[in-house]
Amino acid sequence: MRTSYCGLVSDALMGQTVTLMGWAHRRRDHGGVIFIDLRDREGVVQIVCDPDRPDMFKTAEGVRNEFCLKVVGLVRARPAGTENTNLVSGKIEVLCHELEVLNPSVTPPFQLDDDNLSETVRLTHRVLDLRRPQMQKNLMLRYRVAMEVRKFLDANGFVDIETPMLTKSTPEGARDYLVPSRVHDGMFFALPQSPQLFKQLLMVAGFDRYYQITKCFRDEDLRADRQPEFTQIDIETSFLTEEEIRSMFEGMIRSVFKNAIGVDLPAYPVMPYSEAMFKYGSDKPDLRVKLEFTELTDVMKTVDFKVFSGPATMQGGRVVALRVPGGAEMSRGDIDGYTEFVKIYGAKGLAWIKVNDVAKGREGLQSPIVKNLHDAAIAEILARTGACNGDLLFFGADKTKVVNDAIGALRIKIGHSAFGRQKGLFEDKWAPLWVVDFPMFEHDEAEDRWNACHHPFTSPKDGHEQLMATDPGACVAKAYDMVLNGWELGGGSIRIHRADVQAKVFEALKITPEEQRIKFGFLLDALQYGAPPHGGLAFGLDRLITLMTKAESIRDVIAFPKTQRAQCLLTGAPSNVDEKQLRELHIRLRNAAAAAQ
């Protein structure tokens, strides 16, 4: 029916008759000549409707926004001075010979070129929202990225293998989405949080290079970079070292960026987890922000200021400074705003010092806390931070996690602010990074137990196996994350391929032999049959596209996303189901009245 996409009609088709189909993006009546901007997924072309074709012109007079149209017309040059260099079709227009309304449209609830729509309106009318050019570009880029990933993996011998969506519940980390079984009364499937166990089984089965672009599900609180269902580029391979895996998939991401958006990513530094936390308080530091922590825990042990000396002398406490060059220009209102901000992360407050004149020592400093610090501490603070006249020093003092979270978030907020950009504290560039050598375990103080930092199938570093029993906190994992612009783009590890080592990890996690059999018996059994050394990683496709498009939320790169309350405003999901369906699934609601509301 059509001969070309609207957005691809160019001067190469000059003088030819084309048949186009799309939607009326805009209709303009210019003194007897009607212009229609006809839009499809590839872009817009200008249609000119002259009154010398009365039947066609009468139809054009009735066209409104979002009518679905068929146009037959002649490609000709636009009049001099009216070209649009931003469009492929910007040098031409189509003189309309025939115009057919394939389907009219009711008045849309919003204009597609309105950039100030609320997300609620957009998600409620998602079909129309997806017609907007930016959303079309986002999803077309998502397709191109997926194709580039597939081409790279295919060229490197990887095989696409599907794994089950209905599987066994093994609650470790986020909550599972459960699916009741109609056939097996009182029993449940779980939707996979990842294909982790199955891809390891595929390695044991001899498919040494596996991948899958697959849906995963986690019933967790949502943020701008989270969804209850998300898409993962899941990869596993046998007989490669940690370094070889990182090199291969750094190459994949480089290839994707180059071929999909024409970007050559810079070199990937490799940073140990301990260094990332020491300098930035984060395991996914945004290296575009030119601010770092200064460690002051040892300095503050002898000061009279309990706000500092308390955390400095307690086990698991930390005191740091964040030097903000030029920050002395900040008003007290700005500082108070940042003080409220860090409280979100558990900090009790935010101490600060303005550096007016370094040469004057104590007398050159402005702050209510200076009187509580002895001269040796002040001298060491200025020396370690490298403070200069006009700088502002912020301090974090609390449990290490609170300090890292609060001051780490403050670092990002200041760096990304208008002030930070004006002062050169932020460099607008692509900043990739490998973070490696993660801790194997993290301690849950509330339950006095160790939890796996990544997952319980991650291999310890060579020589660290015995630490799992004697000093779990010192055990380092063969784990690695790829970070880009402060987002965790993907992560993985070398897996445990020996049943005896896996048993030691379960023991450190206080998972009893009985629980091991119930939850992971099929994996432990498989590891006994000559399981090969293997490892892999997974990339978040949604996050990858969000970064590439510079969208504000991953919801802008997913066709039909959920809200932050895990709802679909378009379809009304989740929704009530009738009593008959519940009976078939052997389910009775505890509070039927509340569920019906």
Coordinates of C-alpha atoms in Angstrom, one line a residue:
M1 CA 0.0 0.0 0.0
R2 CA 2.6 2.6 1.0
T3 CA 5.8 3.2 -0.9
S4 CA 7.8 5.0 1.9
Y5 CA 7.8 6.0 5.5
C6 CA 6.9 9.6 6.0
G7 CA 10.1 10.5 7.8
L8 CA 12.3 8.9 5.1
V9 CA 10.9 10.9 2.1
S10 CA 13.9 12.9 1.0
D11 CA 15.1 14.8 -2.1
A12 CA 16.3 11.5 -3.4
L13 CA 12.6 10.9 -4.3
M14 CA 12.2 14.3 -6.0
G15 CA 9.7 14.3 -8.8
Q16 CA 8.3 10.8 -7.9
T17 CA 4.8 10.0 -6.8
V18 CA 4.7 8.4 -3.3
T19 CA 2.0 6.7 -1.2
L20 CA 2.3 7.5 2.5
M21 CA 0.3 6.5 5.6
G22 CA 0.4 7.9 9.0
W23 CA -1.2 10.2 11.5
A24 CA -2.0 13.9 11.2
H25 CA 0.5 15.5 13.6
R26 CA -0.6 19.0 12.8
R27 CA -3.0 20.7 10.4
R28 CA -2.6 24.3 9.3
D29 CA -4.9 26.4 7.0
H30 CA -2.8 29.1 5.3
G31 CA -5.3 31.2 3.4
G32 CA -6.8 28.5 1.2
V33 CA -3.8 26.1 1.2
I34 CA -3.9 23.4 3.8
F35 CA -0.7 21.9 5.3
I36 CA -0.7 18.6 7.1
D37 CA 2.4 17.3 8.9
L38 CA 2.0 13.6 8.4
R39 CA 3.8 11.5 11.1
D40 CA 4.8 7.8 11.4
R41 CA 7.5 6.1 13.4
E42 CA 10.3 7.4 11.2
G43 CA 9.3 11.1 11.5
V44 CA 7.3 13.8 9.8
V45 CA 6.7 15.0 6.2
Q46 CA 4.9 18.1 5.1
I47 CA 1.8 17.5 2.9
V48 CA 0.5 20.4 0.8
C49 CA -3.2 20.3 -0.1
D50 CA -4.2 22.8 -2.9
P51 CA -7.9 23.7 -3.6
D52 CA -7.5 22.9 -7.3
R53 CA -8.4 19.3 -6.4
P54 CA -11.8 20.0 -4.8
D55 CA -12.6 16.5 -3.5
M56 CA -9.2 16.0 -1.9
F57 CA -9.3 19.5 -0.5
K58 CA -12.8 19.0 1.1
T59 CA -11.4 15.9 2.8
A60 CA -8.4 17.9 4.0
E61 CA -10.7 20.5 5.6
G62 CA -12.2 17.9 7.8
V63 CA -8.8 16.4 9.0
R64 CA -7.9 16.9 12.7
N65 CA -5.0 15.9 14.8
E66 CA -4.4 12.1 15.1
F67 CA -6.6 11.2 12.1
C68 CA -5.1 8.1 10.4
L69 CA -4.5 9.1 6.8
K70 CA -3.5 7.8 3.4
V71 CA -1.8 10.3 1.1
V72 CA -0.8 9.9 -2.6
G73 CA 1.2 12.8 -3.9
L74 CA 4.2 14.3 -5.8
V75 CA 7.5 14.9 -4.1
R76 CA 8.7 18.4 -4.8
A77 CA 11.2 20.9 -3.4
R78 CA 10.1 23.2 -0.7
P79 CA 10.1 26.9 -1.6
A80 CA 13.5 28.6 -0.9
G81 CA 13.8 29.7 2.7
T82 CA 11.3 27.2 4.1
E83 CA 13.6 24.2 4.3
N84 CA 14.0 22.4 7.7
T85 CA 17.5 21.1 8.1
N86 CA 16.5 19.2 11.2
L87 CA 14.4 16.7 9.2
V88 CA 15.3 14.1 6.6
S89 CA 12.3 15.4 4.7
G90 CA 13.2 19.0 5.4
K91 CA 14.1 19.9 1.8
I92 CA 10.9 18.6 0.2
E93 CA 7.2 18.5 0.6
V94 CA 4.5 16.3 -0.9
L95 CA 1.9 17.9 -3.1
C96 CA -1.3 15.9 -2.3
H97 CA -3.2 14.3 -5.2
E98 CA -5.3 11.9 -3.2
L99 CA -6.3 12.0 0.5
E100 CA -8.2 9.2 2.3
V101 CA -9.2 9.2 6.0
L102 CA -8.4 5.6 7.0
N103 CA -9.8 6.3 10.5
P104 CA -10.8 9.5 12.2
S105 CA -9.8 10.2 15.8
V106 CA -11.7 11.7 18.8
T107 CA -10.0 14.8 20.3
P108 CA -6.9 13.5 22.0
P109 CA -6.6 14.2 25.8
F110 CA -3.3 16.1 25.2
Q111 CA -1.2 17.5 22.4
L112 CA 1.6 15.1 21.5
D113 CA 4.1 18.0 21.4
D114 CA 3.3 19.0 25.0
D115 CA 6.4 18.5 27.0
N116 CA 4.8 19.3 30.4
L117 CA 2.5 16.4 30.8
S118 CA 2.2 14.7 34.1
E119 CA 3.4 11.1 34.2
T120 CA -0.1 10.0 35.4
V121 CA -1.7 11.4 32.3
R122 CA 1.0 9.9 30.1
L123 CA 0.7 6.4 31.6
T124 CA -3.1 6.5 31.7
H125 CA -3.1 7.2 27.9
R126 CA 0.1 5.3 27.2
V127 CA -0.9 4.3 23.6
L128 CA -1.1 8.0 22.7
D129 CA 2.0 8.8 24.7
L130 CA 3.9 6.1 22.7
R131 CA 3.0 8.0 19.5
R132 CA 5.1 11.0 20.7
P133 CA 8.3 11.3 18.7
Q134 CA 10.6 11.0 21.7
M135 CA 8.9 7.8 22.9
Q136 CA 9.2 6.4 19.4
K137 CA 12.9 7.2 19.3
N138 CA 13.4 5.6 22.8
L139 CA 11.8 2.3 21.8
M140 CA 13.4 2.2 18.4
L141 CA 16.8 2.7 20.1
R142 CA 15.9 -0.1 22.6
Y143 CA 15.3 -2.4 19.6
R144 CA 18.6 -1.4 18.0
V145 CA 20.5 -2.0 21.2
A146 CA 19.0 -5.4 21.6
M147 CA 20.0 -6.3 18.1
E148 CA 23.5 -5.1 18.6
V149 CA 23.8 -7.2 21.7
R150 CA 22.5 -10.2 19.8
K151 CA 24.9 -9.7 16.9
F152 CA 27.9 -9.4 19.3
L153 CA 27.0 -12.5 21.3
D154 CA 26.2 -14.5 18.2
A155 CA 29.6 -13.5 16.7
N156 CA 31.3 -14.7 19.9
G157 CA 29.6 -18.1 20.0
F158 CA 26.8 -17.5 22.5
V159 CA 23.5 -19.4 22.2
D160 CA 20.1 -17.9 23.1
I161 CA 18.4 -20.4 25.4
E162 CA 15.1 -19.7 27.2
T163 CA 14.6 -20.6 30.9
P164 CA 11.3 -21.1 32.8
M165 CA 9.1 -18.2 33.9
L166 CA 7.3 -20.5 36.4
T167 CA 9.9 -21.8 38.8
K168 CA 10.6 -22.7 42.4
S169 CA 10.5 -20.0 45.1
T170 CA 14.0 -19.6 46.6
P171 CA 13.5 -16.3 48.7
E172 CA 17.0 -14.7 48.9
G173 CA 17.0 -10.9 48.7
A174 CA 13.9 -9.4 47.2
R175 CA 10.5 -10.9 47.6
D176 CA 9.2 -13.3 45.0
Y177 CA 6.1 -12.8 42.9
L178 CA 4.1 -16.0 43.6
V179 CA 1.8 -17.8 41.2
P180 CA -0.7 -20.2 42.8
S181 CA -1.0 -23.6 41.2
R182 CA -4.5 -24.8 40.2
V183 CA -3.4 -28.4 39.8
H184 CA -1.4 -28.7 43.0
D185 CA -3.6 -27.5 45.9
G186 CA -1.8 -25.0 48.2
M187 CA 1.4 -24.9 46.1
F188 CA 3.0 -22.0 44.3
F189 CA 5.3 -21.2 41.5
A190 CA 7.5 -18.1 41.6
L191 CA 8.3 -15.7 38.8
P192 CA 12.1 -15.6 38.4
Q193 CA 14.1 -12.8 40.0
S194 CA 16.8 -13.8 37.5
P195 CA 17.7 -17.0 35.6
Q196 CA 20.7 -17.5 37.9
L197 CA 20.3 -21.1 38.8
F198 CA 19.1 -22.2 35.4
K199 CA 22.0 -20.6 33.6
Q200 CA 24.4 -22.3 36.0
L201 CA 22.7 -25.6 35.2
L202 CA 23.2 -24.9 31.5
M203 CA 26.9 -24.6 32.1
V204 CA 26.9 -27.9 33.8
A205 CA 24.9 -29.3 30.9
G206 CA 27.7 -28.2 28.5
F207 CA 26.2 -25.2 26.8
D208 CA 29.4 -23.2 27.6
R209 CA 28.2 -19.8 26.2
Y210 CA 24.6 -18.9 27.0
Y211 CA 22.6 -15.7 26.8
Q212 CA 19.0 -14.5 27.0
I213 CA 17.3 -11.1 26.9
T214 CA 14.6 -12.0 29.4
K215 CA 12.0 -10.6 31.8
C216 CA 12.8 -10.8 35.5
F217 CA 10.5 -10.0 38.5
R218 CA 11.1 -8.6 41.9
D219 CA 8.4 -7.6 44.4
E220 CA 10.3 -4.7 45.9
D221 CA 9.8 -1.0 46.6
L222 CA 10.2 1.0 43.4
R223 CA 12.4 3.9 42.4
A224 CA 13.1 5.8 39.2
D225 CA 15.5 3.0 38.1
R226 CA 13.4 0.0 39.3
Q227 CA 10.3 -1.8 38.0
P228 CA 8.6 -4.9 39.3
E229 CA 9.2 -6.5 35.9
F230 CA 12.4 -5.6 34.1
T231 CA 14.5 -6.8 31.2
Q232 CA 17.9 -8.4 31.7
I233 CA 20.6 -9.2 29.3
D234 CA 21.6 -12.4 31.0
I235 CA 25.0 -14.0 30.1
E236 CA 26.9 -17.0 31.3
T237 CA 30.1 -18.7 30.1
S238 CA 32.4 -21.5 31.1
F239 CA 36.2 -21.8 31.2
L240 CA 36.9 -18.0 31.2
T241 CA 38.6 -16.1 34.0
E242 CA 37.2 -13.0 35.8
E243 CA 39.4 -10.7 33.8
E244 CA 38.5 -12.4 30.5
I245 CA 34.8 -12.1 31.2
R246 CA 35.2 -8.4 32.0
S247 CA 37.2 -7.8 28.9
M248 CA 34.7 -9.5 26.6
F249 CA 31.7 -7.7 27.9
E250 CA 33.4 -4.3 28.1
G251 CA 33.9 -5.0 24.4
M252 CA 30.2 -5.7 24.0
I253 CA 29.1 -2.5 25.7
R254 CA 31.6 -0.5 23.6
S255 CA 30.3 -2.1 20.5
V256 CA 26.7 -1.4 21.4
F257 CA 27.4 2.3 22.2
K258 CA 29.4 2.7 19.0
N259 CA 26.9 1.1 16.7
A260 CA 23.7 2.2 18.3
I261 CA 24.4 5.9 19.1
G262 CA 27.9 6.6 17.6
V263 CA 29.6 7.0 21.0
D264 CA 33.2 5.8 21.7
L265 CA 33.3 5.1 25.4
P266 CA 36.6 6.1 27.1
A267 CA 38.9 3.8 29.0
Y268 CA 37.4 1.7 31.9
P269 CA 39.3 2.2 35.1
V270 CA 39.2 -0.8 37.5
M271 CA 38.6 0.1 41.1
P272 CA 38.4 -2.2 44.1
Y273 CA 35.2 -1.9 46.1
S274 CA 37.2 -0.8 49.2
E275 CA 38.6 2.2 47.3
A276 CA 35.2 3.1 45.9
M277 CA 33.7 3.2 49.4
F278 CA 36.7 5.0 50.9
K279 CA 36.7 7.8 48.3
Y280 CA 33.0 8.1 47.3
G281 CA 30.9 6.1 49.9
S282 CA 29.3 4.2 47.0
D283 CA 29.9 1.0 45.1
K284 CA 28.7 2.7 42.0
P285 CA 30.5 6.1 42.1
D286 CA 29.7 8.8 39.5
L287 CA 33.2 9.7 38.3
R288 CA 31.8 12.8 36.5
V289 CA 31.6 14.5 39.9
K290 CA 35.0 15.8 41.0
L291 CA 34.5 15.5 44.8
E292 CA 36.0 12.9 47.1
F293 CA 35.8 12.0 50.8
T294 CA 38.7 12.8 53.1
E295 CA 39.1 10.2 55.9
L296 CA 39.2 11.9 59.3
T297 CA 38.2 9.0 61.7
D298 CA 41.7 8.8 63.3
V299 CA 42.0 12.6 63.7
M300 CA 38.7 12.9 65.5
K301 CA 39.3 10.4 68.2
T302 CA 40.8 13.0 70.6
V303 CA 38.5 16.0 70.0
D304 CA 36.1 17.2 72.7
F305 CA 33.2 17.4 70.1
K306 CA 31.2 14.2 70.9
V307 CA 29.5 14.4 67.5
F308 CA 32.9 13.6 66.0
S309 CA 34.7 11.7 68.7
G310 CA 31.7 9.3 69.4
P311 CA 31.6 7.8 65.9
A312 CA 35.4 8.0 65.6
T313 CA 35.9 5.8 68.7
M314 CA 33.0 3.3 68.3
Q315 CA 33.3 0.1 66.3
G316 CA 31.9 0.5 62.8
G317 CA 32.0 4.3 63.0
R318 CA 33.4 6.8 60.5
V319 CA 34.2 10.5 60.2
V320 CA 34.8 12.1 56.8
A321 CA 35.0 15.5 55.2
L322 CA 33.8 16.6 51.8
R323 CA 35.7 19.6 50.4
V324 CA 33.6 21.8 48.1
P325 CA 35.9 24.2 46.1
G326 CA 34.3 27.6 46.1
G327 CA 31.6 26.5 48.5
A328 CA 32.0 29.3 50.9
E329 CA 29.8 31.3 48.5
M330 CA 26.8 29.1 49.6
S331 CA 24.3 30.8 51.8
R332 CA 23.1 29.6 55.1
G333 CA 19.9 28.6 53.4
D334 CA 21.8 26.4 51.0
I335 CA 23.6 24.7 53.9
D336 CA 20.3 24.2 55.8
G337 CA 18.8 22.6 52.7
Y338 CA 21.7 20.2 52.4
T339 CA 21.4 19.4 56.1
E340 CA 17.7 18.4 55.6
F341 CA 18.8 16.4 52.5
V342 CA 21.3 14.2 54.3
K343 CA 18.7 13.3 57.0
I344 CA 16.9 11.3 54.3
Y345 CA 19.8 8.9 54.5
G346 CA 19.8 8.6 58.3
A347 CA 22.3 11.4 59.2
K348 CA 21.4 13.4 62.3
G349 CA 22.8 16.6 60.8
L350 CA 25.6 18.1 58.7
A351 CA 28.5 19.9 60.3
W352 CA 30.4 22.5 58.1
I353 CA 33.3 24.9 58.1
K354 CA 33.8 27.8 55.7
V355 CA 37.4 28.4 54.9
N356 CA 38.0 32.2 54.6
D357 CA 41.7 32.4 55.1
V358 CA 43.8 29.2 55.4
A359 CA 46.9 31.2 56.6
K360 CA 45.1 32.3 59.7
G361 CA 44.3 28.8 60.9
R362 CA 41.5 28.8 63.4
E363 CA 40.9 32.5 63.0
G364 CA 40.4 32.1 59.3
L365 CA 37.6 29.6 59.7
Q366 CA 33.8 30.3 60.0
S367 CA 31.7 27.6 61.7
P368 CA 29.9 26.9 65.0
I369 CA 32.0 23.7 65.5
V370 CA 35.5 25.2 65.3
K371 CA 35.6 26.0 69.0
N372 CA 35.1 22.3 69.7
L373 CA 38.2 21.2 67.8
H374 CA 41.8 21.5 69.1
D375 CA 44.5 23.1 67.0
A376 CA 46.1 19.8 65.9
A377 CA 42.8 18.5 64.6
I378 CA 42.1 21.8 62.7
A379 CA 45.6 21.7 61.1
E380 CA 45.2 18.1 60.1
I381 CA 41.7 18.8 58.6
L382 CA 43.1 21.6 56.5
A383 CA 46.1 19.6 55.4
R384 CA 44.3 16.4 54.5
T385 CA 41.5 18.1 52.6
G386 CA 43.8 20.5 50.8
A387 CA 41.4 23.3 51.7
C388 CA 41.9 26.6 50.0
N389 CA 40.5 30.1 50.6
G390 CA 36.8 30.1 49.7
D391 CA 36.2 26.4 50.2
L392 CA 33.5 24.8 52.2
L393 CA 34.0 21.6 54.2
F394 CA 31.1 19.3 55.0
F395 CA 31.5 16.6 57.6
G396 CA 29.8 13.2 58.1
A397 CA 30.1 11.4 61.4
D398 CA 28.1 8.3 62.3
K399 CA 28.0 4.6 61.6
T400 CA 30.0 3.8 58.4
K401 CA 26.9 3.0 56.4
V402 CA 25.1 6.2 57.3
V403 CA 28.1 8.3 56.5
N404 CA 28.7 6.6 53.2
D405 CA 25.0 6.9 52.2
A406 CA 24.5 10.4 53.4
I407 CA 27.7 12.1 52.3
G408 CA 27.9 10.0 49.1
A409 CA 24.4 11.3 48.2
L410 CA 25.4 14.8 49.1
R411 CA 28.5 14.5 46.9
I412 CA 26.2 13.7 43.9
K413 CA 23.6 16.4 44.7
I414 CA 26.2 19.1 44.9
G415 CA 28.1 17.9 41.9
H416 CA 25.0 17.8 39.7
S417 CA 23.6 21.1 41.0
A418 CA 23.8 24.4 39.1
F419 CA 26.4 25.5 41.6
G420 CA 28.5 22.4 41.0
R421 CA 28.3 22.7 37.2
Q422 CA 29.2 26.4 37.5
K423 CA 32.2 25.7 39.6
G424 CA 33.5 22.9 37.4
L425 CA 32.7 20.2 39.9
F426 CA 30.9 18.2 37.3
E427 CA 32.2 17.0 33.9
D428 CA 29.6 16.2 31.4
K429 CA 31.0 13.0 29.8
W430 CA 30.6 9.3 29.7
A431 CA 32.3 7.8 32.8
P432 CA 32.5 4.0 32.8
L433 CA 34.1 2.0 35.6
W434 CA 34.6 -1.6 36.8
V435 CA 34.2 -2.0 40.5
V436 CA 35.8 -5.3 41.6
D437 CA 36.6 -7.4 44.7
F438 CA 33.4 -7.0 46.5
P439 CA 32.9 -8.4 50.0
M440 CA 31.6 -11.9 50.0
F441 CA 29.2 -11.2 52.9
E442 CA 27.6 -8.3 54.8
H443 CA 26.5 -8.5 58.4
D444 CA 22.8 -8.1 59.4
E445 CA 23.0 -6.6 62.9
A446 CA 19.3 -7.0 63.6
E447 CA 19.4 -10.7 63.0
D448 CA 23.1 -11.2 63.8
R449 CA 23.8 -13.2 60.7
W450 CA 25.7 -12.8 57.5
N451 CA 24.0 -12.3 54.1
A452 CA 25.5 -12.7 50.6
C453 CA 26.4 -9.3 49.1
H454 CA 25.6 -10.5 45.5
H455 CA 24.0 -13.9 45.8
P456 CA 25.0 -17.2 47.5
F457 CA 26.5 -18.7 44.4
T458 CA 29.4 -16.2 44.1
S459 CA 32.8 -17.7 44.3
P460 CA 35.3 -16.4 47.0
K461 CA 38.7 -15.2 45.9
D462 CA 41.3 -17.9 45.8
G463 CA 42.7 -18.5 49.3
H464 CA 39.6 -17.0 50.9
E465 CA 37.6 -20.2 51.2
Q466 CA 38.6 -20.8 54.9
L467 CA 37.7 -17.2 55.9
M468 CA 34.1 -18.1 55.3
A469 CA 34.2 -20.0 58.6
T470 CA 36.7 -18.0 60.6
D471 CA 36.2 -14.4 59.4
P472 CA 33.3 -13.9 56.9
G473 CA 33.7 -10.2 56.9
A474 CA 37.2 -10.4 55.5
C475 CA 36.2 -12.8 52.7
V476 CA 36.4 -11.2 49.2
A477 CA 34.4 -12.4 46.3
K478 CA 35.2 -12.8 42.6
A479 CA 32.5 -10.3 41.9
Y480 CA 32.4 -7.3 39.6
D481 CA 30.0 -4.5 38.6
M482 CA 30.0 -2.3 35.5
V483 CA 29.2 1.3 36.5
L484 CA 28.3 4.1 34.1
N485 CA 27.7 7.7 35.2
G486 CA 26.8 6.5 38.7
W487 CA 24.4 3.8 37.6
E488 CA 25.1 0.1 38.1
L489 CA 24.8 -1.0 34.5
G490 CA 25.4 -4.7 35.1
G491 CA 27.1 -7.0 37.5
G492 CA 28.2 -10.6 37.9
S493 CA 30.7 -13.0 39.3
I494 CA 32.6 -16.2 39.0
R495 CA 30.3 -18.8 40.3
I496 CA 31.0 -21.7 42.7
H497 CA 31.3 -24.8 40.7
R498 CA 32.2 -27.2 43.5
A499 CA 29.6 -28.6 45.8
D500 CA 31.9 -28.6 48.8
V501 CA 32.6 -24.8 48.4
Q502 CA 28.9 -24.1 47.9
A503 CA 28.2 -26.0 51.1
K504 CA 30.7 -23.8 53.0
V505 CA 28.9 -20.6 51.8
F506 CA 25.5 -22.0 52.9
E507 CA 27.0 -22.7 56.3
A508 CA 28.3 -19.2 56.6
L509 CA 24.9 -17.9 55.7
K510 CA 23.3 -20.2 58.3
I511 CA 21.3 -22.1 55.7
T512 CA 20.9 -25.5 57.3
P513 CA 21.5 -28.7 55.2
E514 CA 17.8 -29.3 55.3
E515 CA 17.1 -25.8 53.9
Q516 CA 19.8 -26.3 51.3
R517 CA 18.1 -29.5 50.0
I518 CA 14.7 -27.9 50.0
K519 CA 15.8 -24.7 48.2
F520 CA 18.8 -25.7 46.1
G521 CA 19.0 -29.4 46.1
F522 CA 18.8 -29.6 42.3
L523 CA 21.8 -27.3 41.9
L524 CA 23.9 -29.1 44.5
D525 CA 23.1 -32.4 42.8
A526 CA 24.2 -30.9 39.4
L527 CA 27.5 -29.6 40.8
Q528 CA 28.5 -33.2 41.6
Y529 CA 28.6 -34.1 37.9
G530 CA 31.9 -32.5 36.8
A531 CA 30.5 -28.9 36.8
P532 CA 32.9 -26.7 34.8
P533 CA 34.4 -23.4 36.2
H534 CA 32.0 -20.8 35.0
G535 CA 30.9 -17.2 35.5
G536 CA 28.9 -14.5 33.9
L537 CA 27.0 -11.3 34.4
A538 CA 23.7 -9.5 33.6
F539 CA 23.0 -6.1 32.3
G540 CA 19.8 -4.1 32.9
L541 CA 18.5 -3.3 29.4
D542 CA 16.1 -0.7 30.8
R543 CA 18.9 1.1 32.6
L544 CA 21.2 0.9 29.6
I545 CA 18.6 2.6 27.3
T546 CA 17.7 5.2 30.0
L547 CA 21.4 6.2 30.1
M548 CA 21.7 6.3 26.3
T549 CA 18.6 8.4 25.9
K550 CA 19.3 10.5 29.0
A551 CA 15.7 9.9 30.1
E552 CA 14.6 10.9 33.6
S553 CA 13.2 7.4 34.4
I554 CA 13.3 3.9 33.1
R555 CA 9.6 4.2 32.6
D556 CA 10.4 6.4 29.6
V557 CA 12.1 3.5 27.8
I558 CA 9.6 0.7 28.6
A559 CA 6.5 0.4 26.4
F560 CA 4.0 -0.4 29.2
P561 CA 5.6 0.2 32.6
K562 CA 4.2 0.2 36.1
T563 CA 4.0 3.2 38.4
Q564 CA 6.0 3.6 41.6
R565 CA 3.1 1.9 43.3
A566 CA 3.5 -1.1 41.0
Q567 CA 0.3 -0.3 39.0
C568 CA -0.5 -0.2 35.3
L569 CA -2.7 2.9 34.8
L570 CA -3.5 1.9 31.2
T571 CA -5.0 -1.5 32.0
G572 CA -5.9 -1.1 35.7
A573 CA -3.7 -3.9 36.8
P574 CA -3.5 -5.3 39.4
S575 CA -7.2 -5.9 39.7
N576 CA -9.7 -7.9 41.6
V577 CA -10.7 -11.4 40.3
D578 CA -14.0 -13.1 40.8
E579 CA -14.7 -15.7 43.4
K580 CA -14.9 -18.5 40.8
Q581 CA -11.2 -17.9 39.8
L582 CA -10.2 -17.9 43.5
R583 CA -12.0 -21.2 44.2
E584 CA -10.2 -22.8 41.2
L585 CA -6.9 -21.8 42.8
H586 CA -7.9 -23.0 46.2
I587 CA -7.6 -19.4 47.6
R588 CA -9.7 -17.6 50.1
L589 CA -9.1 -13.9 50.9
R590 CA -8.7 -13.1 54.6
N591 CA -10.4 -9.8 54.2
A592 CA -12.7 -10.0 51.2
A593 CA -14.3 -6.7 51.9
A594 CA -11.0 -4.8 52.0
A595 CA -9.9 -6.5 48.8
A596 CA -13.0 -5.5 47.0
Q597 CA -12.5 -1.8 47.7

